[in-house]
């Protein structure tokens, strides 16, 4: 199975820093968000990954490439442990890059990956979604559902109805997926279950991506059209989920991951308690 990660968004929620630093490269502790996603894929045996980017995001390619100058310096100074860490980054898997020339929506970006996917089933991820579950990561949970049913699978999670205008909300019929309603008002929400974006698709999804002559083409429209003729499974994702593509989600992710790091956990807890007392 292959994987496609969308990293072509303009990241307006993270301006001004996202003007020069891709949100997917924002650090969660000392590792970029995107690397967590790659590591989860590799852990599940995914060897071929396509990252769809756009202009101004060359740092993503640079990060997963080798840096001869830095590696030579580390070798000369005897910093072998860090040298091996850097080498492993460029050797994780087969990472390819393709630009979305114009920012015309998620469906348009995914369509760029059609030739890469070919006739394979594939994992589809957004570059700013992060899930923490050390026992069973996001990719593992999606693959389990897919291997059980052999149908396309979309990730979902319950959310507060008051927040439903931020998400696509899942409409169910007889407890099965019917469609995604994009960002409804709370009184019109079909359920309290939201679409997280990360999915496994069969290649037939490309038949339902209809590129618009004007405006953006979204993957949600393709999923809804696909579901009229094919079974779409929903997987309620277990774990701590972070939308790290906005300021609050980014800060929460760093605090949470910091608390999992034993080397800084104690001092971080002390700091958080001190800040809480001052607020």
mmCIF file of C-alpha atoms in Angstrom:
data_model
loop_
_atom_site.group_PDB
_atom_site.id
_atom_site.type_symbol
_atom_site.label_atom_id
_atom_site.label_comp_id
_atom_site.label_asym_id
_atom_site.label_seq_id
_atom_site.Cartn_x
_atom_site.Cartn_y
_atom_site.Cartn_z
ATOM 1 C CA UNK A 1 0.000 0.000 0.000
ATOM 2 C CA UNK A 2 1.148 3.552 -0.735
ATOM 3 C CA UNK A 3 0.514 6.834 1.073
ATOM 4 C CA UNK A 4 -0.321 10.372 -0.074
ATOM 5 C CA UNK A 5 0.152 13.311 2.297
ATOM 6 C CA UNK A 6 -1.305 16.707 1.397
ATOM 7 C CA UNK A 7 1.006 19.584 2.342
ATOM 8 C CA UNK A 8 -0.070 22.146 -0.219
ATOM 9 C CA UNK A 9 -2.293 24.398 1.873
ATOM 10 C CA UNK A 10 -1.488 28.068 2.368
ATOM 11 C CA UNK A 11 -1.715 27.705 6.176
ATOM 12 C CA UNK A 12 -3.375 31.088 6.712
ATOM 13 C CA UNK A 13 -4.259 30.083 10.294
ATOM 14 C CA UNK A 14 -0.560 30.087 11.155
ATOM 15 C CA UNK A 15 0.478 33.358 9.518
ATOM 16 C CA UNK A 16 2.855 35.130 9.617
ATOM 17 C CA UNK A 17 5.308 32.297 10.416
ATOM 18 C CA UNK A 18 3.768 30.006 7.777
ATOM 19 C CA UNK A 19 4.781 32.550 5.141
ATOM 20 C CA UNK A 20 8.281 31.035 5.242
ATOM 21 C CA UNK A 21 7.968 27.912 7.427
ATOM 22 C CA UNK A 22 5.479 25.260 6.242
ATOM 23 C CA UNK A 23 3.025 24.357 8.988
ATOM 24 C CA UNK A 24 3.923 20.706 8.379
ATOM 25 C CA UNK A 25 7.486 21.578 9.422
ATOM 26 C CA UNK A 26 6.492 23.301 12.649
ATOM 27 C CA UNK A 27 8.293 21.516 15.506
ATOM 28 C CA UNK A 28 6.499 19.315 17.981
ATOM 29 C CA UNK A 29 9.342 19.313 20.500
ATOM 30 C CA UNK A 30 12.448 18.906 18.327
ATOM 31 C CA UNK A 31 10.864 17.028 15.418
ATOM 32 C CA UNK A 32 8.640 18.446 12.660
ATOM 33 C CA UNK A 33 4.993 17.462 12.654
ATOM 34 C CA UNK A 34 5.322 15.770 9.277
ATOM 35 C CA UNK A 35 7.983 13.372 10.538
ATOM 36 C CA UNK A 36 5.573 11.951 13.116
ATOM 37 C CA UNK A 37 3.215 11.040 10.264
ATOM 38 C CA UNK A 38 6.015 9.496 8.207
ATOM 39 C CA UNK A 39 7.223 7.456 11.193
ATOM 40 C CA UNK A 40 3.723 6.077 11.761
ATOM 41 C CA UNK A 41 3.499 5.010 8.114
ATOM 42 C CA UNK A 42 6.937 3.359 8.187
ATOM 43 C CA UNK A 43 6.032 1.510 11.391
ATOM 44 C CA UNK A 44 3.191 -0.104 9.434
ATOM 45 C CA UNK A 45 5.325 -1.141 6.490
ATOM 46 C CA UNK A 46 4.464 1.712 4.125
ATOM 47 C CA UNK A 47 7.486 2.227 1.881
ATOM 48 C CA UNK A 48 6.255 4.592 -0.853
ATOM 49 C CA UNK A 49 5.036 8.045 0.184
ATOM 50 C CA UNK A 50 4.052 10.967 -2.034
ATOM 51 C CA UNK A 51 3.989 14.426 -0.450
ATOM 52 C CA UNK A 52 1.972 16.985 -2.403
ATOM 53 C CA UNK A 53 3.446 20.426 -1.754
ATOM 54 C CA UNK A 54 3.318 23.889 -3.249
ATOM 55 C CA UNK A 55 5.753 26.738 -3.868
ATOM 56 C CA UNK A 56 7.566 28.006 -0.801
ATOM 57 C CA UNK A 57 7.697 24.592 0.885
ATOM 58 C CA UNK A 58 11.113 23.500 -0.324
ATOM 59 C CA UNK A 59 12.214 23.049 3.291
ATOM 60 C CA UNK A 60 10.136 19.850 3.414
ATOM 61 C CA UNK A 61 12.236 18.330 0.636
ATOM 62 C CA UNK A 62 15.437 19.615 2.228
ATOM 63 C CA UNK A 63 14.582 18.055 5.573
ATOM 64 C CA UNK A 64 14.145 14.565 4.141
ATOM 65 C CA UNK A 65 17.289 14.926 2.016
ATOM 66 C CA UNK A 66 20.836 14.466 3.312
ATOM 67 C CA UNK A 67 22.969 17.478 4.225
ATOM 68 C CA UNK A 68 26.563 16.663 3.378
ATOM 69 C CA UNK A 69 28.068 19.670 5.182
ATOM 70 C CA UNK A 70 26.285 18.996 8.481
ATOM 71 C CA UNK A 71 27.025 15.282 8.316
ATOM 72 C CA UNK A 72 30.720 15.933 7.689
ATOM 73 C CA UNK A 73 30.894 18.323 10.629
ATOM 74 C CA UNK A 74 29.193 15.834 12.951
ATOM 75 C CA UNK A 75 31.568 13.105 11.789
ATOM 76 C CA UNK A 76 34.622 15.297 12.336
ATOM 77 C CA UNK A 77 33.514 16.276 15.845
ATOM 78 C CA UNK A 78 32.642 12.733 16.876
ATOM 79 C CA UNK A 79 28.912 13.334 17.292
ATOM 80 C CA UNK A 80 28.072 9.908 15.915
ATOM 81 C CA UNK A 81 24.699 9.518 17.624
ATOM 82 C CA UNK A 82 23.282 12.687 16.059
ATOM 83 C CA UNK A 83 24.916 11.764 12.736
ATOM 84 C CA UNK A 84 23.057 8.438 12.701
ATOM 85 C CA UNK A 85 19.818 10.216 13.612
ATOM 86 C CA UNK A 86 20.162 12.538 10.620
ATOM 87 C CA UNK A 87 21.019 9.689 8.268
ATOM 88 C CA UNK A 88 17.926 7.766 9.331
ATOM 89 C CA UNK A 89 15.699 10.708 8.379
ATOM 90 C CA UNK A 90 16.657 10.475 4.707
ATOM 91 C CA UNK A 91 16.468 6.673 4.718
ATOM 92 C CA UNK A 92 13.042 6.176 6.313
ATOM 93 C CA UNK A 93 11.241 5.243 3.093
ATOM 94 C CA UNK A 94 10.850 6.235 -0.556
ATOM 95 C CA UNK A 95 9.583 9.811 -0.289
ATOM 96 C CA UNK A 96 8.550 11.576 -3.482
ATOM 97 C CA UNK A 97 7.368 15.129 -3.964
ATOM 98 C CA UNK A 98 4.888 16.710 -6.357
ATOM 99 C CA UNK A 99 3.682 20.293 -6.463
ATOM 100 C CA UNK A 100 0.096 21.444 -6.589
ATOM 101 C CA UNK A 101 0.702 24.306 -8.989
ATOM 102 C CA UNK A 102 -2.475 26.201 -8.086
ATOM 103 C CA UNK A 103 -4.220 26.105 -4.663
ATOM 104 C CA UNK A 104 -7.515 24.733 -5.969
ATOM 105 C CA UNK A 105 -8.617 22.538 -3.099
ATOM 106 C CA UNK A 106 -7.941 19.154 -1.533
ATOM 107 C CA UNK A 107 -9.617 17.177 -4.305
ATOM 108 C CA UNK A 108 -7.524 18.970 -6.907
ATOM 109 C CA UNK A 109 -4.370 18.209 -4.884
ATOM 110 C CA UNK A 110 -5.245 14.532 -4.538
ATOM 111 C CA UNK A 111 -5.918 14.266 -8.269
ATOM 112 C CA UNK A 112 -2.271 15.193 -8.789
ATOM 113 C CA UNK A 113 -1.393 11.881 -7.113
ATOM 114 C CA UNK A 114 -3.420 9.687 -9.475
ATOM 115 C CA UNK A 115 -0.478 8.406 -11.526
ATOM 116 C CA UNK A 116 1.521 7.723 -8.351
ATOM 117 C CA UNK A 117 -1.315 5.677 -6.830
ATOM 118 C CA UNK A 118 -2.075 3.723 -9.990
ATOM 119 C CA UNK A 119 -4.281 0.740 -9.178
ATOM 120 C CA UNK A 120 -3.223 0.527 -5.538
ATOM 121 C CA UNK A 121 -5.194 1.180 -2.397
ATOM 122 C CA UNK A 122 -3.637 4.069 -0.524
ATOM 123 C CA UNK A 123 -3.527 5.924 2.770
ATOM 124 C CA UNK A 124 -4.518 9.589 2.518
ATOM 125 C CA UNK A 125 -3.311 12.013 5.193
ATOM 126 C CA UNK A 126 -3.376 15.720 5.922
ATOM 127 C CA UNK A 127 -0.003 17.124 6.984
ATOM 128 C CA UNK A 128 -1.271 19.009 10.043
ATOM 129 C CA UNK A 129 -3.237 16.246 11.804
ATOM 130 C CA UNK A 130 -1.503 14.499 14.686
ATOM 131 C CA UNK A 131 -2.660 11.525 16.731
ATOM 132 C CA UNK A 132 -0.975 10.190 19.869
ATOM 133 C CA UNK A 133 -1.647 6.556 20.661
ATOM 134 C CA UNK A 134 1.559 4.606 21.463
ATOM 135 C CA UNK A 135 -0.284 1.282 21.539
ATOM 136 C CA UNK A 136 -2.087 1.684 18.212
ATOM 137 C CA UNK A 137 -1.325 4.622 15.936
ATOM 138 C CA UNK A 138 -3.551 6.199 13.315
ATOM 139 C CA UNK A 139 -2.239 4.121 10.403
ATOM 140 C CA UNK A 140 -2.630 0.891 12.372
ATOM 141 C CA UNK A 141 -6.242 1.714 13.260
ATOM 142 C CA UNK A 142 -7.140 2.569 9.653
ATOM 143 C CA UNK A 143 -5.424 -0.544 8.291
ATOM 144 C CA UNK A 144 -7.210 -2.820 10.764
ATOM 145 C CA UNK A 145 -10.586 -1.546 9.593
ATOM 146 C CA UNK A 146 -9.607 -1.733 5.928
ATOM 147 C CA UNK A 147 -8.229 -5.275 6.211
ATOM 148 C CA UNK A 148 -11.427 -6.337 7.944
ATOM 149 C CA UNK A 149 -13.810 -4.901 5.329
ATOM 150 C CA UNK A 150 -11.719 -4.154 2.186
ATOM 151 C CA UNK A 151 -13.777 -0.991 1.775
ATOM 152 C CA UNK A 152 -12.603 2.608 1.822
ATOM 153 C CA UNK A 153 -12.273 3.899 5.399
ATOM 154 C CA UNK A 154 -12.516 7.444 6.741
ATOM 155 C CA UNK A 155 -11.393 8.498 10.209
ATOM 156 C CA UNK A 156 -13.930 10.095 12.535
ATOM 157 C CA UNK A 157 -14.179 11.248 16.132
ATOM 158 C CA UNK A 158 -16.907 12.625 18.350
ATOM 159 C CA UNK A 159 -16.760 16.354 18.933
ATOM 160 C CA UNK A 160 -18.619 19.069 20.765
ATOM 161 C CA UNK A 161 -21.674 20.118 18.727
ATOM 162 C CA UNK A 162 -20.753 23.738 19.437
ATOM 163 C CA UNK A 163 -17.579 23.194 17.364
ATOM 164 C CA UNK A 164 -19.256 21.549 14.381
ATOM 165 C CA UNK A 165 -18.872 24.636 12.162
ATOM 166 C CA UNK A 166 -15.139 23.840 12.096
ATOM 167 C CA UNK A 167 -15.620 20.355 10.641
ATOM 168 C CA UNK A 168 -17.352 18.159 8.149
ATOM 169 C CA UNK A 169 -19.975 16.300 10.167
ATOM 170 C CA UNK A 170 -20.976 12.712 9.477
ATOM 171 C CA UNK A 171 -24.535 11.852 8.481
ATOM 172 C CA UNK A 172 -25.362 8.271 9.350
ATOM 173 C CA UNK A 173 -28.174 6.048 8.143
ATOM 174 C CA UNK A 174 -28.849 2.850 10.082
ATOM 175 C CA UNK A 175 -25.498 3.412 11.798
ATOM 176 C CA UNK A 176 -23.585 3.415 8.487
ATOM 177 C CA UNK A 177 -21.961 6.274 6.600
ATOM 178 C CA UNK A 178 -24.193 8.245 4.247
ATOM 179 C CA UNK A 179 -22.439 11.573 3.649
ATOM 180 C CA UNK A 180 -20.345 14.399 5.073
ATOM 181 C CA UNK A 181 -22.089 17.717 5.729
ATOM 182 C CA UNK A 182 -19.519 20.495 5.559
ATOM 183 C CA UNK A 183 -19.388 22.885 8.536
ATOM 184 C CA UNK A 184 -23.090 22.970 9.458
ATOM 185 C CA UNK A 185 -24.552 25.211 12.123
ATOM 186 C CA UNK A 186 -25.013 23.358 15.431
ATOM 187 C CA UNK A 187 -28.782 23.161 14.981
ATOM 188 C CA UNK A 188 -28.288 21.521 11.567
ATOM 189 C CA UNK A 189 -25.571 19.051 12.532
ATOM 190 C CA UNK A 190 -26.547 15.514 11.452
ATOM 191 C CA UNK A 191 -24.582 13.969 14.363
ATOM 192 C CA UNK A 192 -21.827 14.720 16.857
ATOM 193 C CA UNK A 193 -19.295 12.768 14.770
ATOM 194 C CA UNK A 194 -16.786 14.731 12.699
ATOM 195 C CA UNK A 195 -14.600 13.760 9.747
ATOM 196 C CA UNK A 196 -10.882 14.011 10.545
ATOM 197 C CA UNK A 197 -9.675 13.780 6.947
ATOM 198 C CA UNK A 198 -7.244 10.886 7.231
ATOM 199 C CA UNK A 199 -8.474 7.871 5.277
ATOM 200 C CA UNK A 200 -7.736 4.770 3.247
ATOM 201 C CA UNK A 201 -9.149 4.856 -0.281
ATOM 202 C CA UNK A 202 -9.425 2.372 -3.080
ATOM 203 C CA UNK A 203 -8.209 3.834 -6.400
ATOM 204 C CA UNK A 204 -11.797 4.204 -7.599
ATOM 205 C CA UNK A 205 -12.010 7.425 -5.571
ATOM 206 C CA UNK A 206 -10.322 9.215 -8.483
ATOM 207 C CA UNK A 207 -13.355 8.497 -10.680
ATOM 208 C CA UNK A 208 -15.394 10.732 -8.392
ATOM 209 C CA UNK A 209 -13.084 13.736 -8.228
ATOM 210 C CA UNK A 210 -14.659 16.218 -10.609
ATOM 211 C CA UNK A 211 -12.383 19.204 -11.139
ATOM 212 C CA UNK A 212 -14.399 22.414 -11.171
ATOM 213 C CA UNK A 213 -13.879 25.010 -13.875
ATOM 214 C CA UNK A 214 -14.084 27.713 -11.221
ATOM 215 C CA UNK A 215 -13.417 27.551 -7.499
ATOM 216 C CA UNK A 216 -11.942 24.770 -5.399
ATOM 217 C CA UNK A 217 -12.461 21.025 -5.728
ATOM 218 C CA UNK A 218 -12.730 19.297 -2.355
ATOM 219 C CA UNK A 219 -12.175 15.690 -1.381
ATOM 220 C CA UNK A 220 -15.403 15.715 0.659
ATOM 221 C CA UNK A 221 -17.434 16.086 -2.544
ATOM 222 C CA UNK A 222 -15.653 13.076 -4.029
ATOM 223 C CA UNK A 223 -16.270 10.994 -0.895
ATOM 224 C CA UNK A 224 -19.977 11.830 -0.931
ATOM 225 C CA UNK A 225 -20.280 10.929 -4.611
ATOM 226 C CA UNK A 226 -18.230 7.758 -4.121
ATOM 227 C CA UNK A 227 -20.447 6.680 -1.193
ATOM 228 C CA UNK A 228 -23.545 6.663 -3.383
ATOM 229 C CA UNK A 229 -22.131 3.686 -5.279
ATOM 230 C CA UNK A 230 -19.595 2.152 -2.891
ATOM 231 C CA UNK A 231 -19.440 1.229 0.782
ATOM 232 C CA UNK A 232 -17.509 3.686 2.938
ATOM 233 C CA UNK A 233 -16.562 2.554 6.422
ATOM 234 C CA UNK A 234 -16.046 4.872 9.375
ATOM 235 C CA UNK A 235 -13.355 4.306 11.958
ATOM 236 C CA UNK A 236 -13.711 6.056 15.303
ATOM 237 C CA UNK A 237 -10.101 6.940 16.009
ATOM 238 C CA UNK A 238 -8.807 6.289 19.516
ATOM 239 C CA UNK A 239 -6.133 8.504 21.020
ATOM 240 C CA UNK A 240 -5.253 12.139 21.628
ATOM 241 C CA UNK A 241 -5.885 14.072 18.431
ATOM 242 C CA UNK A 242 -4.381 17.479 17.660
ATOM 243 C CA UNK A 243 -5.123 19.864 14.814
ATOM 244 C CA UNK A 244 -1.629 21.338 14.843
ATOM 245 C CA UNK A 245 -2.390 23.635 11.924
ATOM 246 C CA UNK A 246 -3.701 26.373 14.214
ATOM 247 C CA UNK A 247 -2.119 28.230 17.129
ATOM 248 C CA UNK A 248 -4.023 26.582 19.962
ATOM 249 C CA UNK A 249 -3.714 23.074 18.567
ATOM 250 C CA UNK A 250 -0.001 23.599 17.962
ATOM 251 C CA UNK A 251 0.602 24.762 21.546
ATOM 252 C CA UNK A 252 -1.501 21.936 22.995
ATOM 253 C CA UNK A 253 0.428 19.371 20.962
ATOM 254 C CA UNK A 254 3.776 20.667 22.198
ATOM 255 C CA UNK A 255 2.663 20.714 25.829
ATOM 256 C CA UNK A 256 1.192 17.221 25.559
ATOM 257 C CA UNK A 257 4.235 15.726 23.848
ATOM 258 C CA UNK A 258 6.480 17.526 26.306
ATOM 259 C CA UNK A 259 4.678 15.752 29.146
ATOM 260 C CA UNK A 260 5.444 12.405 27.487
ATOM 261 C CA UNK A 261 9.182 13.201 27.379
ATOM 262 C CA UNK A 262 10.757 12.028 30.628
ATOM 263 C CA UNK A 263 13.814 14.267 30.124
ATOM 264 C CA UNK A 264 11.733 17.450 30.461
ATOM 265 C CA UNK A 265 8.473 16.249 32.036
ATOM 266 C CA UNK A 266 9.303 17.251 35.623
ATOM 267 C CA UNK A 267 10.454 20.774 34.852
ATOM 268 C CA UNK A 268 7.567 21.285 32.435
ATOM 269 C CA UNK A 269 4.998 20.306 35.066
ATOM 270 C CA UNK A 270 6.584 22.723 37.530
ATOM 271 C CA UNK A 271 6.502 25.498 34.950
ATOM 272 C CA UNK A 272 2.858 24.833 34.023
ATOM 273 C CA UNK A 273 1.820 24.890 37.687
ATOM 274 C CA UNK A 274 3.640 28.201 38.217
ATOM 275 C CA UNK A 275 1.980 29.723 35.159
ATOM 276 C CA UNK A 276 -1.442 28.445 36.230
ATOM 277 C CA UNK A 277 -1.054 30.119 39.630
ATOM 278 C CA UNK A 278 -0.176 33.442 37.976
ATOM 279 C CA UNK A 279 -3.149 33.407 35.611
#
